[in-house]
Coordinates of C-alpha atoms in Angstrom, one line a residue:
M167 CA 0.2 0.0 -0.2
C168 CA 1.4 3.2 -1.2
G169 CA 0.8 6.5 -2.9
I170 CA 1.8 7.0 -6.8
A171 CA 2.7 10.0 -9.0
G172 CA 3.7 10.8 -12.3
E173 CA 4.2 13.1 -15.0
I174 CA 3.8 12.3 -18.7
R175 CA 4.7 14.9 -21.2
F176 CA 4.0 14.9 -25.6
D177 CA 4.4 18.7 -26.8
G178 CA 9.0 17.7 -26.0
T179 CA 9.2 18.8 -22.6
E180 CA 10.7 18.4 -19.6
P181 CA 7.9 17.3 -16.6
N182 CA 7.8 19.0 -13.5
L183 CA 9.7 17.5 -10.8
D184 CA 8.9 20.2 -8.2
A185 CA 5.1 19.4 -8.8
I186 CA 6.0 15.7 -8.4
A187 CA 7.8 16.4 -5.3
R188 CA 4.7 18.2 -4.1
I189 CA 2.4 15.4 -5.2
N190 CA 4.9 12.9 -2.9
E191 CA 4.6 15.1 0.0
I192 CA 1.0 15.3 0.5
Q193 CA 1.3 11.5 -0.3
R194 CA 3.6 10.6 3.1
P195 CA 0.7 9.5 5.2
R196 CA -0.3 6.4 2.8
G197 CA 3.5 5.6 2.2
P198 CA 5.3 7.0 5.9
D199 CA 8.8 4.2 5.4
G200 CA 10.2 5.6 2.1
G201 CA 9.3 7.6 -1.1
G202 CA 11.8 8.6 -4.6
V203 CA 11.2 10.5 -7.7
W204 CA 12.5 9.0 -11.1
A205 CA 12.7 10.8 -14.6
Q206 CA 13.7 10.1 -18.1
G207 CA 13.0 12.4 -20.8
S208 CA 8.7 13.1 -21.0
I209 CA 8.5 10.9 -17.9
A210 CA 8.6 11.0 -14.4
L211 CA 7.4 8.7 -11.0
G212 CA 6.9 9.7 -7.9
H213 CA 6.5 7.2 -5.2
R214 CA 5.4 6.8 -0.9
R215 CA 6.4 3.6 0.3
L216 CA 4.2 1.7 3.0
K217 CA 6.5 -1.7 4.1
I218 CA 4.2 -4.7 3.8
M219 CA 5.9 -6.9 1.0
D220 CA 9.4 -7.2 1.2
L221 CA 10.9 -5.1 3.6
S222 CA 14.4 -4.1 2.1
E223 CA 15.3 -1.5 0.0
A224 CA 15.4 -3.8 -3.1
A225 CA 11.6 -3.3 -3.0
Q226 CA 12.1 0.6 -3.3
Q227 CA 10.2 2.2 -5.8
P228 CA 9.8 3.9 -8.7
M229 CA 11.5 0.4 -9.3
I230 CA 13.4 0.1 -12.9
D231 CA 14.9 -2.6 -14.7
P232 CA 17.2 -1.9 -17.0
E233 CA 17.8 -5.1 -18.6
L234 CA 13.9 -5.7 -19.4
G235 CA 13.2 -1.5 -20.5
L236 CA 10.6 -1.3 -17.8
G237 CA 9.4 1.1 -15.0
I238 CA 6.9 1.0 -12.6
V239 CA 4.9 2.6 -9.4
F240 CA 2.6 0.5 -7.5
N241 CA -0.2 1.2 -5.3
G242 CA -1.7 -2.2 -3.7
A243 CA -0.6 -5.7 -3.0
V244 CA -0.9 -8.9 -5.2
Y245 CA -1.8 -12.0 -3.1
N246 CA -0.5 -14.5 -5.7
H247 CA 2.5 -13.0 -6.5
P248 CA 4.3 -16.1 -4.9
E249 CA 2.6 -18.1 -7.8
L250 CA 3.4 -15.7 -10.3
R251 CA 6.8 -15.2 -9.1
Q252 CA 7.4 -19.3 -9.5
T253 CA 6.0 -19.4 -13.1
L254 CA 8.1 -16.6 -13.9
E255 CA 11.1 -18.2 -12.7
G256 CA 10.2 -21.0 -15.1
L257 CA 10.5 -19.0 -18.1
G258 CA 14.0 -17.9 -17.1
Y259 CA 13.3 -14.7 -15.2
R260 CA 15.6 -13.7 -12.3
F261 CA 14.5 -11.9 -9.8
Y262 CA 16.6 -9.2 -7.6
S263 CA 13.8 -9.3 -4.4
H264 CA 10.7 -10.4 -2.9
S265 CA 8.4 -8.3 -3.8
D266 CA 5.2 -8.2 -5.7
T267 CA 6.2 -4.8 -7.5
E268 CA 9.1 -6.8 -9.4
V269 CA 6.5 -9.6 -10.0
L270 CA 4.7 -7.2 -12.1
L271 CA 7.5 -6.0 -13.8
K272 CA 8.1 -9.0 -15.3
A273 CA 4.6 -10.5 -15.8
Y274 CA 4.3 -7.5 -17.6
H275 CA 7.1 -8.0 -19.9
A276 CA 6.1 -11.9 -20.5
W277 CA 2.7 -11.7 -21.2
G278 CA 2.3 -7.8 -22.0
D279 CA -1.1 -6.1 -20.9
A280 CA -2.7 -9.4 -20.3
F281 CA -0.9 -9.9 -17.2
V282 CA -3.4 -7.9 -15.0
E283 CA -5.5 -10.7 -16.3
R284 CA -3.5 -13.3 -13.9
L285 CA -3.7 -10.8 -10.3
N286 CA -5.5 -11.2 -7.9
G287 CA -5.0 -8.7 -5.3
M288 CA -6.0 -4.8 -4.8
F289 CA -3.2 -2.4 -7.4
A290 CA -3.0 0.6 -8.8
F291 CA 0.0 1.3 -10.9
A292 CA 1.7 2.8 -14.0
L293 CA 4.4 1.2 -16.3
W294 CA 6.6 2.6 -18.7
E295 CA 8.4 1.3 -21.5
R296 CA 11.7 2.8 -22.3
D297 CA 12.4 1.8 -25.9
S298 CA 8.4 3.2 -26.9
G299 CA 7.7 5.7 -24.1
R300 CA 4.8 4.0 -23.6
L301 CA 3.1 4.3 -20.5
V302 CA -0.2 1.6 -19.0
L303 CA -1.6 3.0 -16.2
G304 CA -4.2 0.4 -14.5
R305 CA -6.6 -0.6 -11.9
D306 CA -7.9 -3.4 -10.1
R307 CA -11.0 -5.1 -11.2
L308 CA -13.2 -3.6 -7.8
G309 CA -11.8 -0.3 -7.8
I310 CA -10.1 -0.9 -4.5
K311 CA -7.2 1.0 -4.7
P312 CA -7.8 4.9 -6.3
L313 CA -6.2 6.2 -9.6
Y314 CA -6.7 10.2 -10.3
L315 CA -5.9 11.8 -13.7
A316 CA -5.3 15.6 -14.4
P317 CA -4.8 16.3 -17.9
R318 CA -2.8 19.3 -18.6
P319 CA -1.5 21.2 -21.8
G320 CA 0.9 19.1 -23.4
G321 CA 0.5 16.2 -20.9
L322 CA -0.8 14.5 -18.2
R323 CA -0.7 14.2 -14.4
F324 CA -1.7 11.1 -12.4
A325 CA -1.3 10.1 -8.4
S326 CA -3.3 8.4 -5.5
T327 CA -5.6 11.2 -4.5
L328 CA -6.6 14.1 -6.0
P329 CA -5.9 16.6 -3.4
A330 CA -2.6 15.9 -4.7
L331 CA -2.7 16.5 -7.6
L332 CA -4.2 19.9 -6.7
A333 CA -0.9 20.7 -4.6
A334 CA 1.0 20.2 -7.5
G335 CA -1.1 22.7 -9.3
G336 CA -2.3 23.6 -12.7
V337 CA -5.5 21.7 -12.3
D338 CA -9.2 23.3 -13.6
T339 CA -11.1 23.8 -10.4
T340 CA -15.0 24.3 -11.9
I341 CA -17.1 22.0 -10.8
D342 CA -18.3 19.5 -12.7
P343 CA -22.5 19.7 -13.4
L344 CA -22.7 16.2 -14.4
A345 CA -21.0 15.0 -11.2
L346 CA -22.8 17.5 -9.2
H347 CA -25.9 15.9 -9.7
Y348 CA -24.8 12.3 -9.3
Y349 CA -23.5 13.5 -6.2
L350 CA -26.6 15.0 -5.2
S351 CA -28.4 11.7 -6.3
F352 CA -26.5 8.8 -5.3
H353 CA -25.3 9.6 -1.7
T354 CA -22.5 11.3 -2.7
V355 CA -21.2 8.5 -4.7
V356 CA -19.4 10.6 -8.1
P357 CA -19.1 7.5 -10.8
A358 CA -15.8 6.8 -12.8
P359 CA -14.4 8.8 -14.7
Y360 CA -15.6 11.8 -13.2
T361 CA -15.0 13.3 -10.2
I362 CA -17.0 17.0 -8.7
L363 CA -13.7 18.8 -10.4
K364 CA -13.8 19.2 -14.1
G365 CA -10.0 18.9 -14.3
V366 CA -9.4 15.9 -12.5
R367 CA -10.5 12.0 -13.3
K368 CA -10.7 9.0 -12.2
V369 CA -9.4 5.8 -13.6
P370 CA -12.0 3.1 -13.5
P371 CA -11.9 -0.1 -12.2
A372 CA -11.0 -2.8 -14.5
T373 CA -9.4 -0.7 -16.8
L374 CA -6.3 -0.7 -18.2
V375 CA -5.2 3.2 -20.1
T376 CA -2.7 2.6 -22.6
I377 CA -0.8 6.3 -23.0
E378 CA 1.5 7.0 -26.4
P379 CA 4.0 9.6 -26.2
D380 CA 2.3 11.6 -28.4
G381 CA -0.4 11.6 -26.6
R382 CA -2.9 8.7 -27.6
E383 CA -5.3 6.8 -25.6
T384 CA -6.6 3.7 -25.6
R385 CA -8.8 2.0 -23.0
R386 CA -9.5 -2.2 -22.1
T387 CA -12.0 -2.9 -19.8
Y388 CA -10.5 -6.4 -19.0
W389 CA -13.0 -8.1 -16.3
R390 CA -16.7 -7.4 -16.7
L391 CA -19.1 -8.9 -13.3
D392 CA -21.5 -11.4 -15.4
F393 CA -25.0 -12.8 -13.5
T394 CA -25.0 -15.4 -16.1
R395 CA -25.9 -19.1 -14.6
S396 CA -25.6 -22.1 -15.5
A397 CA -28.9 -25.0 -15.6
E398 CA -26.7 -26.2 -13.2
D399 CA -26.1 -23.3 -11.0
V400 CA -30.0 -22.6 -10.9
A401 CA -30.5 -26.1 -9.8
R402 CA -28.3 -26.3 -7.2
P403 CA -29.5 -26.3 -3.8
F404 CA -29.1 -24.2 -0.7
S405 CA -26.9 -26.2 1.0
E406 CA -24.6 -26.4 -1.5
W407 CA -24.1 -22.5 -1.9
V408 CA -23.5 -22.4 1.3
E409 CA -20.6 -25.0 1.2
I410 CA -18.9 -23.6 -2.0
V411 CA -18.7 -19.9 -1.0
L412 CA -17.6 -20.9 2.7
E413 CA -14.5 -22.4 0.8
A414 CA -14.2 -19.3 -1.3
L415 CA -14.3 -17.1 1.4
R416 CA -11.7 -18.9 3.5
A417 CA -9.3 -19.3 0.3
A418 CA -10.2 -15.5 0.0
V419 CA -9.2 -15.0 3.7
R420 CA -5.9 -17.0 3.4
R421 CA -4.5 -14.9 0.5
R422 CA -5.0 -12.1 2.5
L423 CA -2.6 -13.3 5.0
V424 CA 0.1 -12.9 2.7
A425 CA 2.8 -10.5 4.0
D426 CA 5.9 -9.9 5.7
V427 CA 4.2 -7.9 8.6
P428 CA 1.6 -9.5 10.8
V429 CA -1.9 -9.0 10.0
G430 CA -4.6 -7.7 12.3
A431 CA -8.6 -7.0 11.4
L432 CA -11.2 -4.5 12.1
L433 CA -13.8 -6.4 14.3
S434 CA -17.5 -4.2 13.9
G435 CA -19.4 -7.1 15.8
G436 CA -21.4 -7.8 12.8
V437 CA -21.4 -10.6 10.8
D438 CA -19.2 -10.3 7.9
S439 CA -16.2 -8.8 10.1
S440 CA -16.8 -11.9 12.6
L441 CA -16.7 -14.3 10.1
I442 CA -13.2 -12.9 8.6
V443 CA -11.8 -13.0 12.4
G444 CA -12.9 -16.4 12.4
L445 CA -11.5 -17.9 9.4
M446 CA -8.0 -16.0 10.0
A447 CA -8.4 -17.7 13.6
E448 CA -9.1 -21.1 12.0
A449 CA -6.2 -20.5 9.2
G450 CA -3.7 -20.5 12.1
V451 CA -3.0 -16.6 12.9
E452 CA -1.4 -16.3 16.0
R453 CA -1.7 -13.9 18.5
L454 CA -4.5 -12.3 16.1
R455 CA -5.2 -8.4 16.8
T456 CA -8.8 -7.2 16.7
Y457 CA -9.7 -3.6 16.8
N458 CA -13.3 -2.2 17.4
I459 CA -14.3 1.7 18.0
G460 CA -17.7 2.9 19.4
F461 CA -18.9 6.2 20.2
A462 CA -21.6 7.9 23.2
D463 CA -25.3 7.0 23.0
V464 CA -27.3 9.7 21.2
G465 CA -30.5 9.8 22.9
D466 CA -32.1 5.7 21.8
E467 CA -29.4 5.3 19.7
K468 CA -26.6 2.8 20.4
G469 CA -22.5 4.5 19.6
N470 CA -21.4 1.2 20.0
E471 CA -21.4 -2.4 18.9
F472 CA -18.5 -3.3 21.8
E473 CA -20.6 -6.2 23.2
Y474 CA -21.0 -8.3 20.1
A475 CA -17.1 -7.7 18.7
E476 CA -16.3 -9.1 22.2
I477 CA -18.3 -12.0 22.1
V478 CA -16.0 -12.7 18.8
A479 CA -12.4 -11.7 20.6
R480 CA -13.6 -14.3 23.7
A481 CA -14.3 -17.3 21.2
F482 CA -11.3 -17.2 19.1
G483 CA -8.9 -15.5 21.8
T484 CA -7.9 -12.9 20.1
E485 CA -5.6 -9.6 21.4
H486 CA -8.9 -7.6 21.3
E487 CA -8.7 -4.0 22.0
R488 CA -11.8 -1.5 22.3
I489 CA -11.4 2.2 21.8
F490 CA -14.0 4.7 22.8
V491 CA -14.3 8.1 21.4
P492 CA -15.5 10.6 23.2
E493 CA -17.9 12.9 21.3
A494 CA -15.8 16.3 22.1
E495 CA -13.1 14.5 20.6
L496 CA -15.5 13.4 17.8
L497 CA -16.0 16.5 16.7
T498 CA -12.8 18.4 17.5
R499 CA -10.9 15.9 14.9
L500 CA -13.7 15.7 12.2
P501 CA -11.5 18.5 10.0
E502 CA -8.6 15.8 9.7
A503 CA -11.5 13.6 8.4
I504 CA -12.4 15.8 6.0
A505 CA -9.1 16.8 4.8
A506 CA -8.4 12.8 4.2
M507 CA -10.9 12.5 1.6
S508 CA -9.9 12.0 -1.6
E509 CA -13.2 13.6 -2.6
P510 CA -16.2 14.1 -0.4
M511 CA -18.3 11.7 1.4
M512 CA -21.1 12.7 3.1
S513 CA -21.4 8.7 5.3
H514 CA -21.2 9.6 9.1
D515 CA -18.7 6.6 9.8
C516 CA -15.8 8.2 8.2
I517 CA -14.6 10.0 11.1
G518 CA -15.1 6.6 12.5
F519 CA -12.9 4.5 10.5
Y520 CA -10.5 7.8 10.6
L521 CA -10.0 7.5 14.2
L522 CA -10.3 4.0 13.8
S523 CA -7.3 3.6 11.8
E524 CA -5.4 6.1 13.8
A525 CA -5.4 3.9 16.9
V526 CA -4.7 0.2 15.1
S527 CA -1.6 1.9 13.2
R528 CA -0.3 2.2 16.6
H529 CA 0.0 -1.5 16.5
S530 CA -0.5 -3.1 13.1
K531 CA 0.0 -1.8 9.6
V532 CA -2.0 -4.4 7.7
V533 CA -5.7 -5.2 8.4
Q534 CA -8.4 -7.7 6.9
S535 CA -12.0 -5.7 7.0
G536 CA -15.4 -6.7 6.0
Q537 CA -16.7 -4.2 3.5
G538 CA -18.6 -5.9 0.5
A539 CA -20.4 -8.1 1.7
D540 CA -23.6 -6.5 1.7
E541 CA -23.4 -5.4 -1.7
I542 CA -22.1 -8.7 -3.2
F543 CA -24.4 -11.3 -1.0
A544 CA -27.9 -9.1 -1.2
G545 CA -27.6 -7.5 2.7
Y546 CA -29.3 -4.3 2.1
F547 CA -33.2 -3.5 2.3
W548 CA -33.9 -2.3 -0.9
Y549 CA -32.6 -6.0 -2.8
P550 CA -36.1 -7.8 -1.4
K551 CA -38.2 -4.9 -2.5
L552 CA -36.7 -5.2 -6.3
A553 CA -37.5 -9.0 -6.4
G554 CA -40.1 -9.4 -9.2
S555 CA -40.1 -5.9 -10.4
T556 CA -41.4 -4.8 -13.4
D557 CA -39.8 -2.2 -13.6
P558 CA -36.4 -2.2 -11.5
V559 CA -35.5 1.3 -12.8
R560 CA -37.9 3.5 -11.3
D561 CA -38.1 1.1 -8.3
Y562 CA -34.2 1.5 -7.3
L563 CA -34.1 4.6 -8.2
D564 CA -37.2 4.9 -5.6
V565 CA -35.6 3.7 -2.8
F566 CA -31.9 4.2 -3.6
R567 CA -31.4 7.7 -4.6
D568 CA -31.7 10.3 -2.5
R569 CA -34.0 12.9 -3.7
D570 CA -35.8 13.0 -7.3
F571 CA -35.6 15.3 -10.0
D572 CA -38.0 17.6 -9.2
E573 CA -36.6 18.4 -5.5
Y574 CA -32.7 18.4 -7.3
R575 CA -34.1 20.8 -9.7
A576 CA -35.1 23.2 -6.2
V577 CA -31.6 22.5 -4.5
V578 CA -28.7 23.7 -7.0
R579 CA -29.1 27.0 -9.1
P580 CA -30.8 26.4 -12.4
E581 CA -27.0 27.1 -14.2
W582 CA -25.6 24.0 -12.9
Q583 CA -29.0 22.3 -13.6
V584 CA -28.6 19.2 -15.6
E585 CA -31.0 16.3 -17.5
D586 CA -32.0 14.1 -15.4
W587 CA -28.5 12.1 -15.8
S588 CA -28.9 9.6 -12.5
E589 CA -32.2 7.9 -14.0
R590 CA -30.0 7.8 -17.2
F591 CA -27.4 6.1 -15.6
V592 CA -29.2 3.4 -13.8
A593 CA -31.4 2.8 -17.1
E594 CA -28.1 2.4 -19.3
H595 CA -26.6 0.2 -16.5
F596 CA -29.4 -2.3 -16.0
A597 CA -29.7 -2.8 -19.6
Q598 CA -26.5 -4.4 -20.1
P599 CA -26.2 -7.9 -20.8
G600 CA -25.1 -10.7 -18.3
A601 CA -27.9 -9.8 -15.3
E602 CA -31.6 -10.4 -16.1
D603 CA -32.8 -10.7 -12.6
P604 CA -33.9 -7.1 -11.1
V605 CA -31.9 -8.3 -7.8
D606 CA -28.8 -9.3 -10.4
K607 CA -29.2 -5.8 -12.0
A608 CA -29.0 -4.0 -8.6
L609 CA -26.2 -5.7 -6.7
R610 CA -24.2 -5.4 -10.2
L611 CA -25.0 -1.9 -10.0
D612 CA -23.8 -1.6 -6.4
T613 CA -21.4 -3.8 -6.5
T614 CA -19.5 -2.4 -9.6
V615 CA -20.4 1.4 -9.0
M616 CA -21.8 2.5 -5.8
L617 CA -19.3 0.3 -3.5
I618 CA -16.5 1.2 -5.3
D619 CA -17.1 4.9 -4.5
D620 CA -18.6 5.3 -1.4
P621 CA -17.3 2.4 1.2
V622 CA -14.6 1.0 -0.4
K623 CA -12.9 4.7 -1.1
R624 CA -14.2 5.4 2.5
V625 CA -11.3 3.0 3.7
D626 CA -9.0 3.8 1.5
N627 CA -8.7 7.0 2.1
M628 CA -9.1 6.5 6.0
T629 CA -6.6 4.2 7.0
M630 CA -4.0 4.9 4.5
A631 CA -4.6 8.4 5.8
W632 CA -2.7 6.6 9.2
G633 CA -0.3 4.8 6.7
L634 CA -2.5 1.4 7.2
E635 CA -3.1 -0.9 5.1
A636 CA -6.8 -2.6 4.8
R637 CA -7.3 -5.7 2.6
V638 CA -10.9 -6.7 1.8
P639 CA -11.8 -10.8 1.4
F640 CA -15.3 -10.1 0.0
L641 CA -14.1 -8.3 -2.8
D642 CA -12.1 -10.8 -3.6
H643 CA -12.6 -11.1 -7.5
E644 CA -13.2 -15.2 -7.8
L645 CA -15.4 -14.5 -4.7
V646 CA -17.4 -12.3 -6.1
S647 CA -17.7 -13.8 -9.1
L648 CA -18.9 -17.1 -7.4
A649 CA -21.6 -14.4 -6.0
A650 CA -22.9 -13.4 -8.9
R651 CA -23.4 -17.5 -9.7
I652 CA -25.9 -18.0 -6.9
P653 CA -29.4 -17.2 -7.6
S654 CA -30.7 -13.9 -6.1
R655 CA -33.4 -16.3 -3.9
H656 CA -30.5 -17.8 -2.0
K657 CA -28.9 -14.5 -1.2
L658 CA -32.3 -12.5 0.1
A659 CA -33.3 -15.9 2.7
H660 CA -33.5 -15.2 5.7
G661 CA -33.7 -11.7 5.7
G662 CA -30.6 -11.0 3.0
K663 CA -27.3 -12.1 2.6
G664 CA -29.1 -16.0 3.4
V665 CA -26.1 -18.0 2.2
L666 CA -23.6 -16.0 4.3
K667 CA -25.7 -16.1 7.2
E668 CA -25.6 -20.0 6.9
A669 CA -22.3 -20.6 6.6
A670 CA -21.1 -18.4 9.0
R671 CA -22.9 -20.6 11.6
T672 CA -20.2 -23.2 11.2
I673 CA -17.6 -20.7 11.9
I674 CA -18.8 -17.8 14.5
P675 CA -21.4 -17.5 17.6
S676 CA -24.9 -17.7 16.6
E677 CA -25.6 -14.7 19.4
V678 CA -23.6 -12.4 16.3
I679 CA -25.9 -13.6 13.5
D680 CA -29.8 -13.8 14.7
R681 CA -29.4 -9.9 16.0
P682 CA -31.0 -7.1 13.9
K683 CA -28.7 -5.5 11.6
G684 CA -26.1 -2.8 12.8
Y685 CA -24.1 -0.5 11.2
F686 CA -21.1 1.7 12.0
P687 CA -23.4 3.9 14.0
V688 CA -21.8 7.8 14.8
P689 CA -24.9 9.0 16.3
A690 CA -23.5 12.8 16.9
L691 CA -22.9 13.4 12.9
K692 CA -26.4 12.1 12.0
Y693 CA -28.3 14.4 14.1
L694 CA -26.6 17.7 13.2
Q695 CA -26.3 20.1 16.3
G696 CA -23.8 21.9 18.6
A697 CA -20.5 22.5 17.1
V698 CA -20.9 20.5 13.6
L699 CA -23.9 22.2 13.3
E700 CA -22.7 25.9 13.4
R701 CA -19.5 24.2 10.8
V702 CA -22.1 23.4 8.3
R703 CA -23.8 26.5 9.0
D704 CA -20.7 28.7 7.8
A705 CA -19.7 26.9 5.0
L706 CA -23.3 27.1 3.2
L707 CA -23.5 30.4 4.2
S708 CA -19.7 32.0 3.5
P709 CA -18.3 34.4 0.8
A710 CA -16.9 31.3 -0.9
A711 CA -20.3 29.3 -0.8
Q712 CA -22.2 32.3 -2.4
A713 CA -19.4 33.3 -4.7
R714 CA -19.5 29.6 -6.2
G715 CA -23.2 29.5 -6.1
L716 CA -24.8 25.9 -5.9
F717 CA -27.1 25.8 -4.3
Q718 CA -30.8 27.9 -3.9
P719 CA -30.8 29.9 -0.9
E720 CA -34.0 29.2 -0.3
Y721 CA -33.1 25.1 -0.1
V722 CA -30.6 25.5 2.1
A723 CA -32.3 28.3 4.4
T724 CA -35.1 25.5 4.9
L725 CA -32.3 23.0 6.0
L726 CA -31.1 25.3 8.4
A727 CA -34.4 26.1 9.7
E728 CA -34.8 22.4 10.9
P729 CA -31.3 20.9 11.0
T730 CA -32.4 17.5 12.6
Q731 CA -34.9 16.9 9.4
H732 CA -34.8 16.0 6.1
F733 CA -33.3 13.1 5.6
T734 CA -32.3 11.3 2.1
R735 CA -33.9 7.2 1.8
L736 CA -30.7 6.3 3.1
R737 CA -31.3 8.4 5.9
G738 CA -28.5 10.5 5.9
S739 CA -28.9 13.8 6.2
K740 CA -29.1 16.6 3.5
L741 CA -28.3 19.5 5.1
W742 CA -24.7 17.3 5.9
Q743 CA -24.7 16.4 2.4
L744 CA -24.3 19.6 0.9
G745 CA -22.6 21.0 4.3
L746 CA -20.0 18.8 3.4
L747 CA -19.5 19.2 -0.1
E748 CA -18.8 23.1 0.9
W749 CA -16.9 21.7 4.2
W750 CA -14.5 20.0 1.8
L751 CA -14.2 22.0 -1.3
Q752 CA -13.2 25.1 1.0
T753 CA -10.5 22.7 2.7
H754 CA -8.6 21.8 -0.5
L755 CA -9.3 24.4 -2.8
R756 CA -7.6 27.0 -0.9

C-alpha cells in the first residue's frame, strides 16, 4: 500500500519534478516508510512506500529494470505474487527482490497487458516502456485502489489522491455539473471517470489506460461482473451453495494473510467482520489483534457494538482492543477526516474509520476488513423490494436515490442544472447484458459502482491517512464472481445474505448472526447539532459558498431551519450532504 504519482509530457518538454515532489509530500501518510522520484525524458514517476511485502530496500520504488527496459510505480498488494514468481522463474526470469512490485514488472514483460488478468489483489500502477515511451495505467477489478488523472496542456499527471494533484497545481477546479448531479442523487457517489472537479478524472475499475508518447490514448476493460448462470447453478440446492461460499471465502482470507508483517482485523461485531476473524483464526493466525471502535449514545440510538465484538474476540482468543471516542474528540477531529477525503463523502462513519485507523496503526500495519458483503450477498433493505419487479429502474431509484429530479432542481441554482442523468445512468447500467433478474441488476450496479465510490473509497482514504493497509476478502474477484452465480432467492433468504449467514453458523457464535443488522454508528453526526451544525452553517453561508453559487438559498434556508429533519432515502442528513461538499471544497481549494 503506497502512494503513486507521475507526469508524462507529449510536447517535448520535461516533466515538472517540483510538482511530483509536492504530490509525494501530500501522499506521505500513505507511504511513511520511504519515497523517491525518477525521471527520464518525457516521463517522471514518484512514489511513497508503506513496507508490507519485502521490507528491504531492494523493493524500493520507483522500480526500474534496465535489462527489461521497464519502470513501475505500484500501490496495493498482489496476493498471488509467490505463485506468479514461480511461473516466471520457470520462464527464465531472475529476481533481485521478494516484492510483488517486481513480479508485476516481469509479468508485464512476459505477457503484455494481459498480465493484469492473472493478478489476484488490489492495485493501481503506472508501467513505463523505455523503448516505446508508452505508459500503461491500470486499476484492479473492484476499484479498491484509487487512481486519479489530471490532463494538462501537452501532458498528463496522475496520483493516488485528488488533493495531491491539486497540490501540484494547474488543475481546473470548476465544479462539474454532471458530477454534482450524481453527488446529490447517489449519496455523494460520483461514478468514474468523473469527480466533482472538471479538471480531475479517475480511472474506472478493471481498466487499463495505454498512453502513447504523442498523447494518443486507448482504454480496455479487462473484467466484467457476469450474473449469467448455468442450469446446474440454478438447480444447485441452498446447502451446496453454503459449502461453496465458505470454501471460497476461506481462500480469500488466506490469500490476504500474505505479508512480511502481522495481519490484524477490524472487528465491528457484525456477521461479516466476525466471520473474517473466525476464518483468520481457523487459518492459524497467532496472537491475532482485533480492533473495535465506539461512540457515545445519542438518545435511544446506540453509538457502539462493543458487546458483539467482545463475544467474537473471546470465542477466538484474540488480542482485542476496544476504542471509545468521546463526542468532544469526535467533533474536534472531524476537520482532519474531511482533509483526508480524496472526494467528499457524507457517510458518518468516515470519522469513525479515521480515528479507528489512527489507533490501529500504533500496533498493526495491515488489517482485514469486512466491506463488500452486503453488496455481494444482498444484505441491504432495498434488494427484496426489487424481487419480481416489472420496472426495476424506477423501483431502484425509489429506494436508493437521495432525491427525485424535481427536488434536485430545487436544490441547485439554474446554471448548475442538468438533465436527469442519475435515472439515465441506472437505466443504461440495468440494460447491459449479463444480468436479467431485477435483483441481479441492482447487485451488479452496487458492486461495480456504488460500493467502489462509497465504502471502498472511504476505507482506503481513512486507513491510508495513517499508513494502514486494509484488505477486503469479500472483494476477492473470484469470490465476487462466484456470488454472482448464486440465484438471488438464496441471497435474499433469512432477511438477506442468507447463504453467507448459513456459512457463518459453522464458524462464529450464533449471537452475532441472529440479531438486527447493525451499522457503523456515529449518532452525533447523524443529527446535526452544536459545533458541527455551526460549522456546516458557516460553510454554506460563507462568502466562498456565495461566490460559488451552487445551491438555491431557499433550499439551504429550509434545511438550516430544521437541521435534525430532512433525510435522504438512505437516512443521511440532506443538510450534511450539502454542508460537507462546501466544507470539503473550502478545505482543498485554497
